[in-house]
């Protein structure tokens, strides 16, 4: 019950009753509208029985007064509620007279915005790369200036602590590769070739690629989130005001650390990948471990290991570079940090696969 | 706005908190009546924030009782607690506005969740709250990162009063504001108390605010409420900890 109709000395009166508060104003609204529909000819409005009024209630009163009560006076409101109603009326009239509307953007605007954004991002990325190179050259000439403590820390976090996941993943990949090759080779009775083929595939392609992708998901995102949060907290600005370069303090150790860690991880991945295919070869084709290793030594040339490893510093550069770059692009909000973290992972993995393709073309061209 | 002015809104009884190897609170007792403005002060590390967090149920105190709106918030079920939470609003020190939403959306977020009413009405009400705290309406479509410190505080206050709460907690409302904005905010708090009948509990270090706004000041120290009196009486309180709190050169006898 929020309202009722009564016949008083002032004629047909709409009586407003009870607590007009935000939790229930919607019901009050419908009830009053219903009553007014049934009794269109009310003479006066009596609000003396309202026991509670908050801003939402006052807002409703004022709207009803304007739209349905034909600006009739509301009688009997106590002084506190009157003051509140006056306040709300004053504020609402300023809202109505102001002309601010939310900007609506057309399709064309959004396309243009995206295009310029993309161009800006590219320019910024080139700038970032340039600054990185300058910093890298500087530290080459002054190796003692380098934050070696941070480098070691990055190797620990990004490399050493990734050993278990790399081992498990690569062993599984080794098993899968050997199984698929084995199925095909059995048809031709060429079981022994499992060793050659899986060895080459793992050393040359799978281990560098899978390790890089895992580290991109693990480390690139963490760099982006870390630097992004530091940027939002103005920690980057703080570094700069101390005359310390964020590039030298934050980015360089991460890049150098990962360039050292990723090749080592890839070798570790090679070991477990080959171990996985060894297990599969034994259970599927009955090739003993010793026979497998002997044939592995004879048939798989060492150059495949080198060709696999030579790609990894480039992958490491992509992973750490993209992660840091995206981190620096974060601004202002938690959402932007999240967005940049996602982008770091997606772009890093994309560029790793692209670079791997380019390496394949290059090696093919060089007849390696 | 019921006029039962003697009703206790907050009762804190024998509150104790043991944190980080020491007793932050060792028997804290006080109560807040409807329509009052209370300030909680005390030296750094005296447990102002811990007290506020205990009342707000952001942490569980070691022992003691806290009741808000006659509900024991420490033992209340989630549903009962929610009913209490809907009746209070909190303004955090740095605003704690959702950074991915603009000011209007920040306020709508609460209304959308709890208020049963058409969307247009929610938007109108949200705009009403924005102008009530003294923000220009074009701030409605700005994101928190685009606002100045003073505007952010006002936006945070607008969000705190979004669901027309009866009780509002303010954590350092004037910290980081210029004297003019801080003064305006003081006036705004008094104005809202007088016009909307709200009850305020604030933690502050701002002496100008302390002289001007609160009805009572609760001085926390040595794990207890050392004093619970109006500012002019508190200033003359001979207790050593209180005198030392006010002994800095930035003090003036009001």
GROMACS .gro file of N, CA and C in nm, chain A residues 89-157:
model
  207
   89UNK      N    1   1.417   1.849  -0.662
   89UNK     CA    2   1.360   1.927  -0.772
   89UNK      C    3   1.466   2.020  -0.832
   90UNK      N    4   1.544   2.082  -0.743
   90UNK     CA    5   1.647   2.175  -0.791
   90UNK      C    6   1.750   2.100  -0.876
   91UNK      N    7   1.796   1.985  -0.823
   91UNK     CA    8   1.898   1.909  -0.895
   91UNK      C    9   1.845   1.858  -1.028
   92UNK      N   10   1.721   1.812  -1.027
   92UNK     CA   11   1.665   1.756  -1.151
   92UNK      C   12   1.651   1.864  -1.257
   93UNK      N   13   1.617   1.986  -1.214
   93UNK     CA   14   1.603   2.090  -1.316
   93UNK      C   15   1.739   2.125  -1.376
   94UNK      N   16   1.847   2.116  -1.296
   94UNK     CA   17   1.978   2.139  -1.358
   94UNK      C   18   2.012   2.028  -1.456
   95UNK      N   19   1.971   1.905  -1.422
   95UNK     CA   20   1.998   1.794  -1.514
   95UNK      C   21   1.924   1.816  -1.645
   96UNK      N   22   1.797   1.859  -1.632
   96UNK     CA   23   1.717   1.874  -1.754
   96UNK      C   24   1.765   1.988  -1.843
   97UNK      N   25   1.819   2.092  -1.780
   97UNK     CA   26   1.864   2.205  -1.863
   97UNK      C   27   2.001   2.180  -1.923
   98UNK      N   28   2.078   2.087  -1.865
   98UNK     CA   29   2.211   2.064  -1.922
   98UNK      C   30   2.198   1.980  -2.048
   99UNK      N   31   2.294   1.998  -2.135
   99UNK     CA   32   2.280   1.939  -2.269
   99UNK      C   33   2.379   1.826  -2.294
  100UNK      N   34   2.441   1.778  -2.185
  100UNK     CA   35   2.541   1.674  -2.203
  100UNK      C   36   2.476   1.542  -2.243
  101UNK      N   37   2.521   1.484  -2.348
  101UNK     CA   38   2.475   1.350  -2.385
  101UNK      C   39   2.597   1.263  -2.410
  102UNK      N   40   2.579   1.136  -2.393
  102UNK     CA   41   2.688   1.044  -2.417
  102UNK      C   42   2.723   1.048  -2.565
  103UNK      N   43   2.852   1.059  -2.593
  103UNK     CA   44   2.894   1.066  -2.733
  103UNK      C   45   2.862   0.934  -2.802
  104UNK      N   46   2.796   0.943  -2.916
  104UNK     CA   47   2.769   0.824  -2.996
  104UNK      C   48   2.862   0.827  -3.116
  105UNK      N   49   2.934   0.718  -3.137
  105UNK     CA   50   3.030   0.718  -3.246
  105UNK      C   51   2.977   0.639  -3.364
  106UNK      N   52   2.999   0.694  -3.481
  106UNK     CA   53   2.953   0.625  -3.601
  106UNK      C   54   3.054   0.517  -3.639
  107UNK      N   55   3.011   0.430  -3.728
  107UNK     CA   56   3.094   0.321  -3.779
  107UNK      C   57   3.225   0.376  -3.836
  108UNK      N   58   3.210   0.483  -3.915
  108UNK     CA   59   3.325   0.542  -3.982
  108UNK      C   60   3.429   0.588  -3.881
  109UNK      N   61   3.379   0.651  -3.774
  109UNK     CA   62   3.468   0.700  -3.669
  109UNK      C   63   3.546   0.584  -3.610
  110UNK      N   64   3.476   0.473  -3.583
  110UNK     CA   65   3.542   0.360  -3.519
  110UNK      C   66   3.647   0.295  -3.609
  111UNK      N   67   3.614   0.288  -3.739
  111UNK     CA   68   3.712   0.232  -3.833
  111UNK      C   69   3.837   0.320  -3.836
  112UNK      N   70   3.813   0.450  -3.845
  112UNK     CA   71   3.924   0.544  -3.848
  112UNK      C   72   4.008   0.536  -3.723
  113UNK      N   73   3.939   0.527  -3.609
  113UNK     CA   74   4.007   0.520  -3.480
  113UNK      C   75   4.098   0.397  -3.474
  114UNK      N   76   4.043   0.284  -3.522
  114UNK     CA   77   4.120   0.160  -3.520
  114UNK      C   78   4.243   0.171  -3.609
  115UNK      N   79   4.221   0.232  -3.729
  115UNK     CA   80   4.331   0.242  -3.824
  115UNK      C   81   4.443   0.328  -3.765
  116UNK      N   82   4.407   0.444  -3.708
  116UNK     CA   83   4.511   0.530  -3.652
  116UNK      C   84   4.578   0.461  -3.533
  117UNK      N   85   4.496   0.389  -3.454
  117UNK     CA   86   4.552   0.315  -3.342
  117UNK      C   87   4.659   0.217  -3.387
  118UNK      N   88   4.625   0.145  -3.494
  118UNK     CA   89   4.716   0.045  -3.547
  118UNK      C   90   4.846   0.110  -3.592
  119UNK      N   91   4.831   0.223  -3.663
  119UNK     CA   92   4.950   0.294  -3.710
  119UNK      C   93   5.035   0.340  -3.592
  120UNK      N   94   4.968   0.396  -3.490
  120UNK     CA   95   5.039   0.444  -3.372
  120UNK      C   96   5.112   0.330  -3.303
  121UNK      N   97   5.041   0.215  -3.289
  121UNK     CA   98   5.100   0.099  -3.223
  121UNK      C   99   5.227   0.056  -3.295
  122UNK      N  100   5.220   0.057  -3.430
  122UNK     CA  101   5.336   0.014  -3.508
  122UNK      C  102   5.453   0.108  -3.484
  123UNK      N  103   5.423   0.238  -3.490
  123UNK     CA  104   5.529   0.336  -3.467
  123UNK      C  105   5.588   0.320  -3.327
  124UNK      N  106   5.500   0.302  -3.230
  124UNK     CA  107   5.545   0.285  -3.092
  124UNK      C  108   5.632   0.160  -3.079
  125UNK      N  109   5.590   0.052  -3.148
  125UNK     CA  110   5.665  -0.073  -3.139
  125UNK      C  111   5.804  -0.054  -3.198
  126UNK      N  112   5.811   0.020  -3.311
  126UNK     CA  113   5.943   0.045  -3.372
  126UNK      C  114   6.029   0.128  -3.277
  127UNK      N  115   5.965   0.229  -3.215
  127UNK     CA  116   6.036   0.312  -3.118
  127UNK      C  117   6.090   0.229  -3.002
  128UNK      N  118   6.005   0.137  -2.954
  128UNK     CA  119   6.043   0.050  -2.843
  128UNK      C  120   6.163  -0.035  -2.882
  129UNK      N  121   6.157  -0.089  -3.005
  129UNK     CA  122   6.265  -0.175  -3.054
  129UNK      C  123   6.396  -0.096  -3.061
  130UNK      N  124   6.385   0.029  -3.112
  130UNK     CA  125   6.504   0.114  -3.124
  130UNK      C  126   6.565   0.142  -2.988
  131UNK      N  127   6.479   0.179  -2.893
  131UNK     CA  128   6.528   0.210  -2.759
  131UNK      C  129   6.595   0.088  -2.697
  132UNK      N  130   6.534  -0.028  -2.723
  132UNK     CA  131   6.587  -0.153  -2.670
  132UNK      C  132   6.727  -0.179  -2.727
  133UNK      N  133   6.742  -0.157  -2.859
  133UNK     CA  134   6.870  -0.182  -2.924
  133UNK      C  135   6.977  -0.091  -2.868
  134UNK      N  136   6.943   0.037  -2.852
  134UNK     CA  137   7.039   0.132  -2.797
  134UNK      C  138   7.084   0.087  -2.658
  135UNK      N  139   6.985   0.047  -2.579
  135UNK     CA  140   7.014   0.004  -2.442
  135UNK      C  141   7.100  -0.122  -2.443
  136UNK      N  142   7.071  -0.211  -2.539
  136UNK     CA  143   7.145  -0.337  -2.549
  136UNK      C  144   7.291  -0.310  -2.584
  137UNK      N  145   7.313  -0.216  -2.679
  137UNK     CA  146   7.449  -0.181  -2.720
  137UNK      C  147   7.524  -0.119  -2.603
  138UNK      N  148   7.454  -0.031  -2.531
  138UNK     CA  149   7.515   0.033  -2.414
  138UNK      C  150   7.565  -0.072  -2.316
  139UNK      N  151   7.480  -0.172  -2.290
  139UNK     CA  152   7.522  -0.271  -2.191
  139UNK      C  153   7.628  -0.364  -2.246
  140UNK      N  154   7.636  -0.375  -2.378
  140UNK     CA  155   7.745  -0.455  -2.435
  140UNK      C  156   7.879  -0.389  -2.405
  141UNK      N  157   7.879  -0.256  -2.409
  141UNK     CA  158   8.005  -0.185  -2.382
  141UNK      C  159   8.032  -0.170  -2.233
  142UNK      N  160   7.924  -0.171  -2.154
  142UNK     CA  161   7.943  -0.164  -2.008
  142UNK      C  162   7.874  -0.282  -1.941
  143UNK      N  163   7.930  -0.402  -1.959
  143UNK     CA  164   7.859  -0.521  -1.908
  143UNK      C  165   7.841  -0.519  -1.755
  144UNK      N  166   7.924  -0.442  -1.687
  144UNK     CA  167   7.911  -0.442  -1.542
  144UNK      C  168   7.792  -0.359  -1.495
  145UNK      N  169   7.744  -0.272  -1.585
  145UNK     CA  170   7.628  -0.189  -1.552
  145UNK      C  171   7.499  -0.267  -1.549
  146UNK      N  172   7.503  -0.379  -1.618
  146UNK     CA  173   7.385  -0.461  -1.631
  146UNK      C  174   7.334  -0.509  -1.494
  147UNK      N  175   7.203  -0.522  -1.484
  147UNK     CA  176   7.144  -0.569  -1.358
  147UNK      C  177   7.152  -0.720  -1.352
  148UNK      N  178   7.271  -0.773  -1.325
  148UNK     CA  179   7.289  -0.918  -1.334
  148UNK      C  180   7.204  -0.992  -1.231
  149UNK      N  181   7.185  -0.928  -1.117
  149UNK     CA  182   7.101  -0.991  -1.015
  149UNK      C  183   6.960  -1.016  -1.069
  150UNK      N  184   6.907  -0.913  -1.141
  150UNK     CA  185   6.773  -0.930  -1.200
  150UNK      C  186   6.773  -1.036  -1.308
  151UNK      N  187   6.883  -1.040  -1.385
  151UNK     CA  188   6.891  -1.141  -1.491
  151UNK      C  189   6.881  -1.280  -1.431
  152UNK      N  190   6.956  -1.303  -1.325
  152UNK     CA  191   6.954  -1.434  -1.260
  152UNK      C  192   6.815  -1.465  -1.207
  153UNK      N  193   6.752  -1.361  -1.152
  153UNK     CA  194   6.615  -1.379  -1.101
  153UNK      C  195   6.520  -1.421  -1.213
  154UNK      N  196   6.534  -1.355  -1.330
  154UNK     CA  197   6.447  -1.389  -1.442
  154UNK      C  198   6.472  -1.531  -1.491
  155UNK      N  199   6.600  -1.571  -1.492
  155UNK     CA  200   6.632  -1.708  -1.534
  155UNK      C  201   6.566  -1.808  -1.438
  156UNK      N  202   6.570  -1.774  -1.311
  156UNK     CA  203   6.510  -1.861  -1.210
  156UNK      C  204   6.359  -1.872  -1.231
  157UNK      N  205   6.292  -1.754  -1.241
  157UNK     CA  206   6.146  -1.754  -1.250
  157UNK      C  207   6.097  -1.806  -1.385
   0.00000   0.00000   0.00000
